[in-house]
PDB file of C-alpha atoms in Angstrom:
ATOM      1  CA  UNK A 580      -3.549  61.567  -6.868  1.00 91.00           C
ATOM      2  CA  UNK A 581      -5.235  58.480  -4.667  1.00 91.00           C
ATOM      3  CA  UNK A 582      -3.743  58.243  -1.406  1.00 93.00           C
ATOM      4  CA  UNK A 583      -3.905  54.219   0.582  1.00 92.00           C
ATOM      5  CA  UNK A 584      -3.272  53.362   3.374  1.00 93.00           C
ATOM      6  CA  UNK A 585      -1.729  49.622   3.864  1.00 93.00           C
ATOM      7  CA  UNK A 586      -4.162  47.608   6.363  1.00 90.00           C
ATOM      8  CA  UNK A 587      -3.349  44.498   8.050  1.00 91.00           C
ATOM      9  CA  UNK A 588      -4.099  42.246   4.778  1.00 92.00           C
ATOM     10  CA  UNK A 589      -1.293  44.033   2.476  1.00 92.00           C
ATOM     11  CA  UNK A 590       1.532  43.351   4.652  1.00 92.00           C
ATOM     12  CA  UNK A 591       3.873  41.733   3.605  1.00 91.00           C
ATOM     13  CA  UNK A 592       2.274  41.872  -0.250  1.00 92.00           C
ATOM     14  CA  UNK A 593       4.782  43.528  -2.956  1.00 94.00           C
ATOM     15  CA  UNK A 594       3.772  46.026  -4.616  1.00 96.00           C
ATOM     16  CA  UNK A 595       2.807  45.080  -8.126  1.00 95.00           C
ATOM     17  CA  UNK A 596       1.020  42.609  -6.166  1.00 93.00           C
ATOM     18  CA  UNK A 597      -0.898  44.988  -4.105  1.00 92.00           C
ATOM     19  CA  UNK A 598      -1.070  47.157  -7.890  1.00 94.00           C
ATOM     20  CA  UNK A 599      -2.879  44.373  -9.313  1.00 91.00           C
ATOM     21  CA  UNK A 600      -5.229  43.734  -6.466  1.00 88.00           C
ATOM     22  CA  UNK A 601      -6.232  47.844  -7.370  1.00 89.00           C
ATOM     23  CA  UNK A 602      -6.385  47.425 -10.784  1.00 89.00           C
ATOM     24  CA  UNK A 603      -8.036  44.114 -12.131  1.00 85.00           C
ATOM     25  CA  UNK A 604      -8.373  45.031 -15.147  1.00 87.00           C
ATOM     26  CA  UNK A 605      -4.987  46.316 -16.404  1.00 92.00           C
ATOM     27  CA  UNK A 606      -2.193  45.113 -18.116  1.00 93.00           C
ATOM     28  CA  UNK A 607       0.275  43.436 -16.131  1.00 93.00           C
ATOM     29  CA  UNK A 608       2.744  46.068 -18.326  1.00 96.00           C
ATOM     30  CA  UNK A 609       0.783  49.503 -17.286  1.00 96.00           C
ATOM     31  CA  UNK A 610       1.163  48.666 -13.871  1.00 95.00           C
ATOM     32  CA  UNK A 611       4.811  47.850 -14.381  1.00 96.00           C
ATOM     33  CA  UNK A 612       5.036  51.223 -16.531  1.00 96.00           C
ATOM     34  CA  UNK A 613       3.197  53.451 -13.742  1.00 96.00           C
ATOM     35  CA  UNK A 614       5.938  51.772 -11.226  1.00 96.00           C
ATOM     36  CA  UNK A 615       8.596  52.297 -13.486  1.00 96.00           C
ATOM     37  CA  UNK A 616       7.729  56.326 -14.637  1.00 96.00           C
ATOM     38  CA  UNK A 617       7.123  57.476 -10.886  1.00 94.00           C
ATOM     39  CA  UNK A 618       3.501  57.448 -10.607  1.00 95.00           C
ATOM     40  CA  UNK A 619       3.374  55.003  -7.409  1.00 96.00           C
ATOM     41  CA  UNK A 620       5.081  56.165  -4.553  1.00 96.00           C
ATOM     42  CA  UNK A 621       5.488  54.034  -1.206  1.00 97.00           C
ATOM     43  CA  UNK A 622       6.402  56.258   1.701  1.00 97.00           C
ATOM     44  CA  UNK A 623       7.196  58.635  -0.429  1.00 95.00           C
ATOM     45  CA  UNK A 624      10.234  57.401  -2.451  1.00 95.00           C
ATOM     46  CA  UNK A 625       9.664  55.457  -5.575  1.00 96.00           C
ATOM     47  CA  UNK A 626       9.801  51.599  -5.060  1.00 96.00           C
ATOM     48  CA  UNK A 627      10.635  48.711  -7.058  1.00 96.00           C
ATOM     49  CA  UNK A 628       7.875  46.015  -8.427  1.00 96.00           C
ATOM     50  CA  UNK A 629       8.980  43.415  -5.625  1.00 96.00           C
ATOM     51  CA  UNK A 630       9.346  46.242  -2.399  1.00 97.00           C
ATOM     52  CA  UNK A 631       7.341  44.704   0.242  1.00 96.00           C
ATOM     53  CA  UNK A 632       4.638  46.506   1.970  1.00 96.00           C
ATOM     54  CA  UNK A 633       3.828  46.780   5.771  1.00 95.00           C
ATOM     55  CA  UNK A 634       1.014  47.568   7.305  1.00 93.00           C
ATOM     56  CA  UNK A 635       0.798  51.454   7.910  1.00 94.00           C
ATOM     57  CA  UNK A 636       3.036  51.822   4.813  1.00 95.00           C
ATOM     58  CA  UNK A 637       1.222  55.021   2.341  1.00 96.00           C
ATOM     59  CA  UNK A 638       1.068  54.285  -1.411  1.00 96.00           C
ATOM     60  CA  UNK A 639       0.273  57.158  -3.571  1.00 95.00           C
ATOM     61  CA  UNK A 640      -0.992  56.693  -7.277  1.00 95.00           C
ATOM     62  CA  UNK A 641      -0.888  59.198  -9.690  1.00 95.00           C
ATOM     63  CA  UNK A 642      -1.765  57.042 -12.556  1.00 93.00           C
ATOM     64  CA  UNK A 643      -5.419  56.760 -14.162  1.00 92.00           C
ATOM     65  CA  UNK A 644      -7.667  56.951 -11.596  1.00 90.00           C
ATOM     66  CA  UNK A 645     -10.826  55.236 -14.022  1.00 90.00           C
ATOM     67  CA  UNK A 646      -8.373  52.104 -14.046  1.00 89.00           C
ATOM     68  CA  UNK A 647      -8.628  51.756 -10.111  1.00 88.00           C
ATOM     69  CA  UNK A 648     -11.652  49.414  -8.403  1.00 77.00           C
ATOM     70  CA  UNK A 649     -13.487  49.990  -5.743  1.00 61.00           C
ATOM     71  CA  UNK A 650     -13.211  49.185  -2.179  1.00 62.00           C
ATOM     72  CA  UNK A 651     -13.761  45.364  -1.713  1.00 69.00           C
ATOM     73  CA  UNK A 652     -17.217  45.215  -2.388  1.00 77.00           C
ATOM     74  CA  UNK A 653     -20.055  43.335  -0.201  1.00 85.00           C
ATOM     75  CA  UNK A 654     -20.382  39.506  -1.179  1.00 91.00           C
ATOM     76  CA  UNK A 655     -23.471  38.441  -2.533  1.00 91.00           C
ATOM     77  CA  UNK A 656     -26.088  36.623  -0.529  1.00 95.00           C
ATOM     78  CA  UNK A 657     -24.997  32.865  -0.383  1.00 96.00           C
ATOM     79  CA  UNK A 658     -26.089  29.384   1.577  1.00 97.00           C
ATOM     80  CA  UNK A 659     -24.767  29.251   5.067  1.00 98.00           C
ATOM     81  CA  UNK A 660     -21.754  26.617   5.283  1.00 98.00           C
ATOM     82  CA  UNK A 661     -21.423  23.776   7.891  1.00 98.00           C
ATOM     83  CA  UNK A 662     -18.399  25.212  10.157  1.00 98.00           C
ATOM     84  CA  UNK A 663     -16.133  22.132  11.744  1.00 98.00           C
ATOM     85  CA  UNK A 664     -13.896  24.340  12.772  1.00 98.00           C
ATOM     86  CA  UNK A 665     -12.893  28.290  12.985  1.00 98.00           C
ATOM     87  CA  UNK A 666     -10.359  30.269  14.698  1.00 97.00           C
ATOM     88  CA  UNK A 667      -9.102  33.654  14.345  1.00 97.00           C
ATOM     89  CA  UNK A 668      -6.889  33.297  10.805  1.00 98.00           C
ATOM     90  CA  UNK A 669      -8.232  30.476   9.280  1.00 98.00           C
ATOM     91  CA  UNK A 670     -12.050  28.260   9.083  1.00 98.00           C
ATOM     92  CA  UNK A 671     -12.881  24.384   7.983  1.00 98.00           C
ATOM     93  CA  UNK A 672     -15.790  23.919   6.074  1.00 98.00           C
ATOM     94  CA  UNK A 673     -18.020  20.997   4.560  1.00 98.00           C
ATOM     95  CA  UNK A 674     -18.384  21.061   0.892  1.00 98.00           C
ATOM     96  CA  UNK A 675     -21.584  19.029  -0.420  1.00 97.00           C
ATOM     97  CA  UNK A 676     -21.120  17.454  -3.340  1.00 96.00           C
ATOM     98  CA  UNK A 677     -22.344  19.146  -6.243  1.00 94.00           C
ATOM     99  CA  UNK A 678     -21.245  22.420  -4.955  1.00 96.00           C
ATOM    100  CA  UNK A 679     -18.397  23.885  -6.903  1.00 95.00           C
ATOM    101  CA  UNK A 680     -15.330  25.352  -4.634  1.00 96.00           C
ATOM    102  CA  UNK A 681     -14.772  28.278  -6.792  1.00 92.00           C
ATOM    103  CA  UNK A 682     -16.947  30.303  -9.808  1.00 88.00           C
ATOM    104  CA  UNK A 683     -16.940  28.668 -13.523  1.00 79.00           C
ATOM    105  CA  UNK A 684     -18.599  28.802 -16.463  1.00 73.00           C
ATOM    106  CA  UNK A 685     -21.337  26.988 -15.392  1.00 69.00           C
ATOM    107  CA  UNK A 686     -22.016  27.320 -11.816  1.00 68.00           C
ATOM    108  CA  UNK A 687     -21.445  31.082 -10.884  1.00 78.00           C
ATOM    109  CA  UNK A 688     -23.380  31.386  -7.904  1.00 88.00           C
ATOM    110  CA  UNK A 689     -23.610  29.648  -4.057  1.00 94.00           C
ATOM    111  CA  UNK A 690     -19.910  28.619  -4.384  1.00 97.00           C
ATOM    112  CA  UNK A 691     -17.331  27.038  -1.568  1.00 97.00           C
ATOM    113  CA  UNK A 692     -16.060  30.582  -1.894  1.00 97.00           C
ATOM    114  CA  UNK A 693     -19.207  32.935  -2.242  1.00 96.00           C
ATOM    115  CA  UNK A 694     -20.566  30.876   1.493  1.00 98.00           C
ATOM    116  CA  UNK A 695     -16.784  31.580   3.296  1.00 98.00           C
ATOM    117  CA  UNK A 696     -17.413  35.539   2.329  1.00 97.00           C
ATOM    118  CA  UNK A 697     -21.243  35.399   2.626  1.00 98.00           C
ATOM    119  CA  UNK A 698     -20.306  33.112   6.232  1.00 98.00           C
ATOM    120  CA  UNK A 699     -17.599  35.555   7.092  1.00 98.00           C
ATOM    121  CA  UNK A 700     -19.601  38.643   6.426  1.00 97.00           C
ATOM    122  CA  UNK A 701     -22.216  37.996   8.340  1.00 97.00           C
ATOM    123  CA  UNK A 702     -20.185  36.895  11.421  1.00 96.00           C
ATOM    124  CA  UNK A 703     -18.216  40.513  11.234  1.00 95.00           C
ATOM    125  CA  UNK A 704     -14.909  38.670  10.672  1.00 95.00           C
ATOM    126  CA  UNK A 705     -14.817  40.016   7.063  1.00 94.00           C
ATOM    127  CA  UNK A 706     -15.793  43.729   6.491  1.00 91.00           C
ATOM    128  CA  UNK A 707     -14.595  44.674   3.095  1.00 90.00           C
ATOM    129  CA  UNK A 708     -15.079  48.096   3.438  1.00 85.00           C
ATOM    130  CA  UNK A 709     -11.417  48.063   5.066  1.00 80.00           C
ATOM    131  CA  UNK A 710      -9.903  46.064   2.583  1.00 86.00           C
ATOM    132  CA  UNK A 711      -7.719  47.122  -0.483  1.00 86.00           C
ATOM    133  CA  UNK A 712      -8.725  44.132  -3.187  1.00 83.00           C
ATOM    134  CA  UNK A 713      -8.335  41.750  -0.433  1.00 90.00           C
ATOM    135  CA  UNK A 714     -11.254  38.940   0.217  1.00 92.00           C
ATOM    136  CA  UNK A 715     -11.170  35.603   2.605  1.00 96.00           C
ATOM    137  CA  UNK A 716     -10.351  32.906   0.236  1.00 97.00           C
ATOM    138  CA  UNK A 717      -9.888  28.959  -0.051  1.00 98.00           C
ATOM    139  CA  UNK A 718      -6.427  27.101   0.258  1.00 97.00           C
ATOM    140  CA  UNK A 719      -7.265  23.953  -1.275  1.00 96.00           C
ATOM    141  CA  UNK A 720     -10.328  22.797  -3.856  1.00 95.00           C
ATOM    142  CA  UNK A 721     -12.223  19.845  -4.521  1.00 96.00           C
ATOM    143  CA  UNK A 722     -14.270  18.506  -7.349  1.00 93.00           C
ATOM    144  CA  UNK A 723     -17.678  19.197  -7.940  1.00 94.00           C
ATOM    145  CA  UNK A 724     -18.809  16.271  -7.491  1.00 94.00           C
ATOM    146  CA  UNK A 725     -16.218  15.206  -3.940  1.00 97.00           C
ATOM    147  CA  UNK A 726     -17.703  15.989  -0.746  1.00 98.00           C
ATOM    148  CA  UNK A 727     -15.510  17.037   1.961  1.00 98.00           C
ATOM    149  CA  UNK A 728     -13.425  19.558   4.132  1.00 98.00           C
ATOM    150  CA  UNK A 729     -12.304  22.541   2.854  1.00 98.00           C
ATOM    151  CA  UNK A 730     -10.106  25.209   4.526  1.00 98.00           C
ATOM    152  CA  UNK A 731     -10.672  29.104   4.102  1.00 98.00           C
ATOM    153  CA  UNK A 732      -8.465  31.762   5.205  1.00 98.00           C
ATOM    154  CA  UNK A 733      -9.880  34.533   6.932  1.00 97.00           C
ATOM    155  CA  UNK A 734      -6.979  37.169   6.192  1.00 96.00           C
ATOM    156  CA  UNK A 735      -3.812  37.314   3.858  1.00 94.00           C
ATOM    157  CA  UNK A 736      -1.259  36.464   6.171  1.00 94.00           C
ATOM    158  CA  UNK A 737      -3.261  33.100   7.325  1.00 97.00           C
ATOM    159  CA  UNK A 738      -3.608  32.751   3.226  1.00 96.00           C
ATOM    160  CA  UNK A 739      -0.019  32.945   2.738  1.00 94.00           C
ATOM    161  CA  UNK A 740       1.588  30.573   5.359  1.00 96.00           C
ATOM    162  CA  UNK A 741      -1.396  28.234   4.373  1.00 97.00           C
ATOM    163  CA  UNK A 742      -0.636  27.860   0.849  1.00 96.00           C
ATOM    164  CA  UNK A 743       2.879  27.423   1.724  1.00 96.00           C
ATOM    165  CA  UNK A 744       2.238  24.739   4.375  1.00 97.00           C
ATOM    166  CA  UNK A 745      -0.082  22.846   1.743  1.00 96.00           C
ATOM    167  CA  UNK A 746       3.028  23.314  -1.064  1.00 95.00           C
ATOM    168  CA  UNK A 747       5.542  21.653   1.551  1.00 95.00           C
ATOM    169  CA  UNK A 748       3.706  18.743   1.848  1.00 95.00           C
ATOM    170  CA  UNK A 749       2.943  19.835   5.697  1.00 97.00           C
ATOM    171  CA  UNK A 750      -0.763  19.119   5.588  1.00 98.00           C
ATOM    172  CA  UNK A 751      -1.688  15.716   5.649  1.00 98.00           C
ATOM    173  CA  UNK A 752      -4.927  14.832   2.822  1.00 98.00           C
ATOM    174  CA  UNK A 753      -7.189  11.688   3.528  1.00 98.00           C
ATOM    175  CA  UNK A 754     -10.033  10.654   1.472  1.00 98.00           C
ATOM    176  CA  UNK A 755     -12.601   7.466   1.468  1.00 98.00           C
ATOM    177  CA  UNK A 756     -13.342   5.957  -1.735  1.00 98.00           C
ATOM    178  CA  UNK A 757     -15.512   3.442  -3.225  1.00 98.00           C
ATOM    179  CA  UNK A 758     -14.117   1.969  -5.985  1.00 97.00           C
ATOM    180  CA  UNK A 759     -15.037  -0.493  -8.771  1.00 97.00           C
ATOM    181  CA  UNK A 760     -13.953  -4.325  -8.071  1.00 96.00           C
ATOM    182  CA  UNK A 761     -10.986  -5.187  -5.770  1.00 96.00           C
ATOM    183  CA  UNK A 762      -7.358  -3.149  -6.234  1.00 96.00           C
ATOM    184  CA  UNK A 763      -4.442  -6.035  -6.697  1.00 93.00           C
ATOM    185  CA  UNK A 764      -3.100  -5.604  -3.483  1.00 96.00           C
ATOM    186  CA  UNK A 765      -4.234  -4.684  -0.323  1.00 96.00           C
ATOM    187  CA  UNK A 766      -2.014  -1.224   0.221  1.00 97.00           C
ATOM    188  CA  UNK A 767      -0.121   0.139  -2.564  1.00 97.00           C
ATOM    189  CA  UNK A 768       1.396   3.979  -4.007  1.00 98.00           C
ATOM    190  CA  UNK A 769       0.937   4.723  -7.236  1.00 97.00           C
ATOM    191  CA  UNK A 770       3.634   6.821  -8.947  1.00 97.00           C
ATOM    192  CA  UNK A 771       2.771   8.436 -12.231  1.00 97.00           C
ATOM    193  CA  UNK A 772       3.028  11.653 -14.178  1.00 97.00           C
ATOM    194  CA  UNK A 773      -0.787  13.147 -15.309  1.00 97.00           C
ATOM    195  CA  UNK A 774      -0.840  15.520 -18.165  1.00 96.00           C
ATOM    196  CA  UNK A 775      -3.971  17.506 -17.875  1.00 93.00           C
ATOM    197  CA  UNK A 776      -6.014  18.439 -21.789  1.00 92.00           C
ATOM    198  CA  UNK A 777      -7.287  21.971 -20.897  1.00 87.00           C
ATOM    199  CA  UNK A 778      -9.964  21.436 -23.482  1.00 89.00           C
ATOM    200  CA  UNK A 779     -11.908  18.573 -22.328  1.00 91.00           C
ATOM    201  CA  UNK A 780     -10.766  19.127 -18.530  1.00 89.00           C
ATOM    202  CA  UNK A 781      -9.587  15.297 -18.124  1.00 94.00           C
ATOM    203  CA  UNK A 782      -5.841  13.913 -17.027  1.00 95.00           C
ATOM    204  CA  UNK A 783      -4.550  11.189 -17.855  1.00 95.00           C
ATOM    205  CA  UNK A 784      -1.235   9.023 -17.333  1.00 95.00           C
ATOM    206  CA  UNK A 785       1.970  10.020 -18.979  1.00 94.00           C
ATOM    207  CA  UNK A 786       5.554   9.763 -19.582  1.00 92.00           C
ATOM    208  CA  UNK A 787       5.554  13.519 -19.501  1.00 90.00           C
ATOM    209  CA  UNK A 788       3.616  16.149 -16.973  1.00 93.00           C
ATOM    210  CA  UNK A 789       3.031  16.649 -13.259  1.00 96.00           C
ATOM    211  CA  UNK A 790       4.575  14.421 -10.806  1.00 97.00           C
ATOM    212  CA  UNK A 791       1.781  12.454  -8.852  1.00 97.00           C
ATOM    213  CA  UNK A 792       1.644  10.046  -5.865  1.00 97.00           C
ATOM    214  CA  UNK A 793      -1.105   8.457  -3.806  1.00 98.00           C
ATOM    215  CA  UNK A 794      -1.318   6.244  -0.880  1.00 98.00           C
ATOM    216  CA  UNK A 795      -4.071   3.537  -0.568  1.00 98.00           C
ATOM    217  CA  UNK A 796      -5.286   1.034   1.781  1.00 98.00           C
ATOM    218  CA  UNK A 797      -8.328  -1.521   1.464  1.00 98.00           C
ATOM    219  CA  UNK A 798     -10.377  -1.074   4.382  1.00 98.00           C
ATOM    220  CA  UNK A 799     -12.962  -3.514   2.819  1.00 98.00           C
ATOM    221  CA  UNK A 800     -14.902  -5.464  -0.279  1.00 96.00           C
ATOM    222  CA  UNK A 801     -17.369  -7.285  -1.429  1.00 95.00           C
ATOM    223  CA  UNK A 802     -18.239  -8.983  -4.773  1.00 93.00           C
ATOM    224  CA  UNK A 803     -18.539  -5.737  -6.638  1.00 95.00           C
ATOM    225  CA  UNK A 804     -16.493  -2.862  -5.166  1.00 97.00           C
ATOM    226  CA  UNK A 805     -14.171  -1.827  -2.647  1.00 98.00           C
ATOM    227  CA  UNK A 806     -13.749   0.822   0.264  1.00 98.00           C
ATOM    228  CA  UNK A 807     -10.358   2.016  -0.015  1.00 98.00           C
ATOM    229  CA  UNK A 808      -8.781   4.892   2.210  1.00 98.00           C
ATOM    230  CA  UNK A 809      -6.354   7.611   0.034  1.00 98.00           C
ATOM    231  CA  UNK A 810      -3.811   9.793   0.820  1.00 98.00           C
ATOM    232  CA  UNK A 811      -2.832  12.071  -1.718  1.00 96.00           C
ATOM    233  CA  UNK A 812       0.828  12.675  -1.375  1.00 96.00           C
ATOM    234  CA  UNK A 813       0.635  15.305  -4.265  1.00 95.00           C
ATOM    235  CA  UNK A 814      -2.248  17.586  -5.418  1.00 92.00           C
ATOM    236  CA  UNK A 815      -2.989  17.318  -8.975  1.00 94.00           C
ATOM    237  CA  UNK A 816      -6.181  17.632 -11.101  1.00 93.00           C
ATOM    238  CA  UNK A 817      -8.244  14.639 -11.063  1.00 96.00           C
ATOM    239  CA  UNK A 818      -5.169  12.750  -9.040  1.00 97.00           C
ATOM    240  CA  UNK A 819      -7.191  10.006  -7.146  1.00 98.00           C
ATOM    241  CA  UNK A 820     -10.181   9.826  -9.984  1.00 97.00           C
ATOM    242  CA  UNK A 821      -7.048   9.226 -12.529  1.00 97.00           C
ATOM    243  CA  UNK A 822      -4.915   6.881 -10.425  1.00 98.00           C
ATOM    244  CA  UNK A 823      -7.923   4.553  -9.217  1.00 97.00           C
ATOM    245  CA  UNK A 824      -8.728   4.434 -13.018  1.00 97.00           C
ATOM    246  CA  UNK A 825      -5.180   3.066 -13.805  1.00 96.00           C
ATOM    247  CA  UNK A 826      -5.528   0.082 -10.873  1.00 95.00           C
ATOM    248  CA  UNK A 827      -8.621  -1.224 -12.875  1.00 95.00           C
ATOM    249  CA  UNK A 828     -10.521   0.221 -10.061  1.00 97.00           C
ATOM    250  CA  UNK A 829     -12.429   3.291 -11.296  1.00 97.00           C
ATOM    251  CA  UNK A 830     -14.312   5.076  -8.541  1.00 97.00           C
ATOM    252  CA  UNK A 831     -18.413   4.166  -8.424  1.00 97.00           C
ATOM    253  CA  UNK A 832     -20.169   7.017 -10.380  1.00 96.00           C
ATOM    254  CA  UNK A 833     -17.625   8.607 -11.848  1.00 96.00           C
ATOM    255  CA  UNK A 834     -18.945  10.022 -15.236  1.00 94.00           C
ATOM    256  CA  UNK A 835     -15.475  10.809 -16.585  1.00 93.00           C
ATOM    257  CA  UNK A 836     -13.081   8.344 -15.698  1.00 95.00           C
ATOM    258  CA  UNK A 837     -15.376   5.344 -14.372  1.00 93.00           C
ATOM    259  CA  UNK A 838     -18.429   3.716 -16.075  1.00 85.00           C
ATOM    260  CA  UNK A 839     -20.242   6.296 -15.994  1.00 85.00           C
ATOM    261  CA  UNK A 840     -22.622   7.766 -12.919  1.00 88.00           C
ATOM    262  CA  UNK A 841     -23.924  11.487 -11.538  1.00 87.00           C
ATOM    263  CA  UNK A 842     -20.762  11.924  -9.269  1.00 92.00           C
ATOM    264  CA  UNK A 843     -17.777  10.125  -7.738  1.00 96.00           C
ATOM    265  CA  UNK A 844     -17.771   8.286  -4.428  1.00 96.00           C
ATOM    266  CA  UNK A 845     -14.949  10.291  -2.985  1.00 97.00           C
ATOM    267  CA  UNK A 846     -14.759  12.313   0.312  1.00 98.00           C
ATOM    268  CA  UNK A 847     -11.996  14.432   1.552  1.00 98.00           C
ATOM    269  CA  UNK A 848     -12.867  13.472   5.405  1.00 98.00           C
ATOM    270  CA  UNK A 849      -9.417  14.150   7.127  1.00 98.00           C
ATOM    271  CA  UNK A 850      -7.064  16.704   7.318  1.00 98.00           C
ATOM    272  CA  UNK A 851      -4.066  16.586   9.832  1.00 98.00           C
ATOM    273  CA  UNK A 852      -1.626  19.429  10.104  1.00 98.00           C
ATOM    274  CA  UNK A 853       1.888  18.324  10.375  1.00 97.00           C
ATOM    275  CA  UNK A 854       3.544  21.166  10.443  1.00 97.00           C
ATOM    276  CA  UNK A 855       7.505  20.210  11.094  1.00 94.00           C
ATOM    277  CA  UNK A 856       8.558  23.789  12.245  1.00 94.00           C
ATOM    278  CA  UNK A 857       6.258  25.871  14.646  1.00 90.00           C
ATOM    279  CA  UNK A 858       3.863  28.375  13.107  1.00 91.00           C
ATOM    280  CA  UNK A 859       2.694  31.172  15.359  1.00 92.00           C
ATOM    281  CA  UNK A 860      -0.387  32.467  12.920  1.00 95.00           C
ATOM    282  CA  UNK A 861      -1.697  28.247  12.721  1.00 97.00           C
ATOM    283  CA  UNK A 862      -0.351  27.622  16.030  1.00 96.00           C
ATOM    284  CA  UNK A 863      -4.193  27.220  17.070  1.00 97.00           C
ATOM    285  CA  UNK A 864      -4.010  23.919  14.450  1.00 98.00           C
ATOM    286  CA  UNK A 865      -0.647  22.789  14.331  1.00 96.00           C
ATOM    287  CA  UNK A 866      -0.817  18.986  15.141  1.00 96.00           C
ATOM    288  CA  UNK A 867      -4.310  18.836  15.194  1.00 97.00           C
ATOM    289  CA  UNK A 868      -6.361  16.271  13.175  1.00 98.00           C
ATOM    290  CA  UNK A 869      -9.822  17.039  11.598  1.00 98.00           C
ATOM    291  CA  UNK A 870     -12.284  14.619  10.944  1.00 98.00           C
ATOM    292  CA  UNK A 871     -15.681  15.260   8.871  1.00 97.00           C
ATOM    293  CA  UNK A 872     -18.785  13.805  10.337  1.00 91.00           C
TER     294      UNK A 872
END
């Protein structure tokens, strides 16, 4: 039998969630199995897979012990981030371009994530050896290729009202864009649905797929392109990179969607945080605007 202990980071989590943070590698069916046959206990009674866990709550497992991981384990040694911001739940970060927000198949190393963890670690506001599965993580990506700010949570609660705040529509997304040529009006929102091909990794417009909108606004032009400022109303693969490419207007160096190039013109410099009912773990943000250098 392995006995836990529920820290700060699994409130609130249910338990096949917490169950699956334990056990990476099992079947999403074992773990419903072991809930099922009595061999997790919370508290002492046998819960249900959705039973939500508090902090200070005891979780017993009398399952396969080989199938559980180990405490959250150090992260590995990464480049220091540029920090525009931190407070006690949550951190804003500059992504370079060229640096991928999360591991791939190609780039596995030095990641938007690996520098939060390797940041965090460092600073003593992330000490795994507490945690159960549970690792600071990002709440929104970017491109390889887009420079800009991205936003980590340092714990699971900040993680969780994050995500939710970003799903409502709550936190406000601007970018700055070079583009191709001259857009046919000066402001505009472009309304389409992208389907995304997993195999090549490229969206395009459809009658079918995600719902996506984007704001623009010329800020200026010349005889061959265009500085245009974007807000992305929804969040979906490739939006802007797609929806320029549909005005005529593909970004400058985009090798997918444009006319080719090493990387996009596109920066995610502002983020405001419009949150429309008070939050008490963002409070330290809530109305605030951020603004890359």
């Amino acid at each position: 039998m392995n006995l836990f202990t529920a820290g700060k980071n699994d409130d609130g989590c249910r338990v096949d969630a917490f169950l699956r943070r334990m056990m990476p590698d099992a079947p999403q069916s074992l773990i419903y199995k072991y809930i099922r046959t009595n061999k997790v206990k919370l508290n002492g009674k046998k819960p249900k897979p959705e039973t939500i866990i508090a902090a200070g709550d005891e979780i017993k497992y009398f399952g396969d012990a080989a199938l559980l991981s180990q405490k959250t384990s150090a992260p590995m040694k990464a480049t220091m981030p540029k920090v525009l911001y931190e407070d006690e739940n949550i951190v804003l970060l500059y992504k370079p371009a060229g640096v991928a927000c999360q591991p791939d198949r190609v780039r596995t190393k030095d990641t938007m994530v690996d520098r939060l963890r390797w940041y965090l670690y460092q600073s003593g506001a992330f000490q795994p050896e507490g945690e159960h599965g549970f690792a600071p993580a990002l709440c929104n990506r970017l491109d390889v290729n887009t420079r800009g700010i991205v936003i980590g949570a340092k714990n699971m609660a900040a993680l969780r009202e994050m995500n939710a705040r970003i799903k409502q529509g709550e936190v406000r997304k601007f970018y700055l864009c070079r583009v191709v040529g001259k857009p046919p009006k000066a402001q505009g929102v472009i309304r389409t649905h992208l389907q995304k091909d997993a195999k090549t990794n490229i969206s395009r417009v459809s009658d079918t797929g995600k719902y996506a909108e984007t704001q623009y606004r010329l800020l200026s032009s010349d005889a061959e392109s265009s500085l245009l400022e974007i807000e992305l109303i929804t969040g979906r693969s490739h939006q802007i990179r797609v929806h320029m490419q549909s005005l005529g207007c593909p970004i400058v160096g985009d090798p997918k969607y444009g006319k080719g190039g090493k990387g996009q013109d596109l920066f995610a410099y502002k983020l405001q945080f419009a949150f429309q009912t008070p939050s008490v773990i963002l409070r330290a943000v809530s109305g605030k605007t951020f603004v890359a250098p």
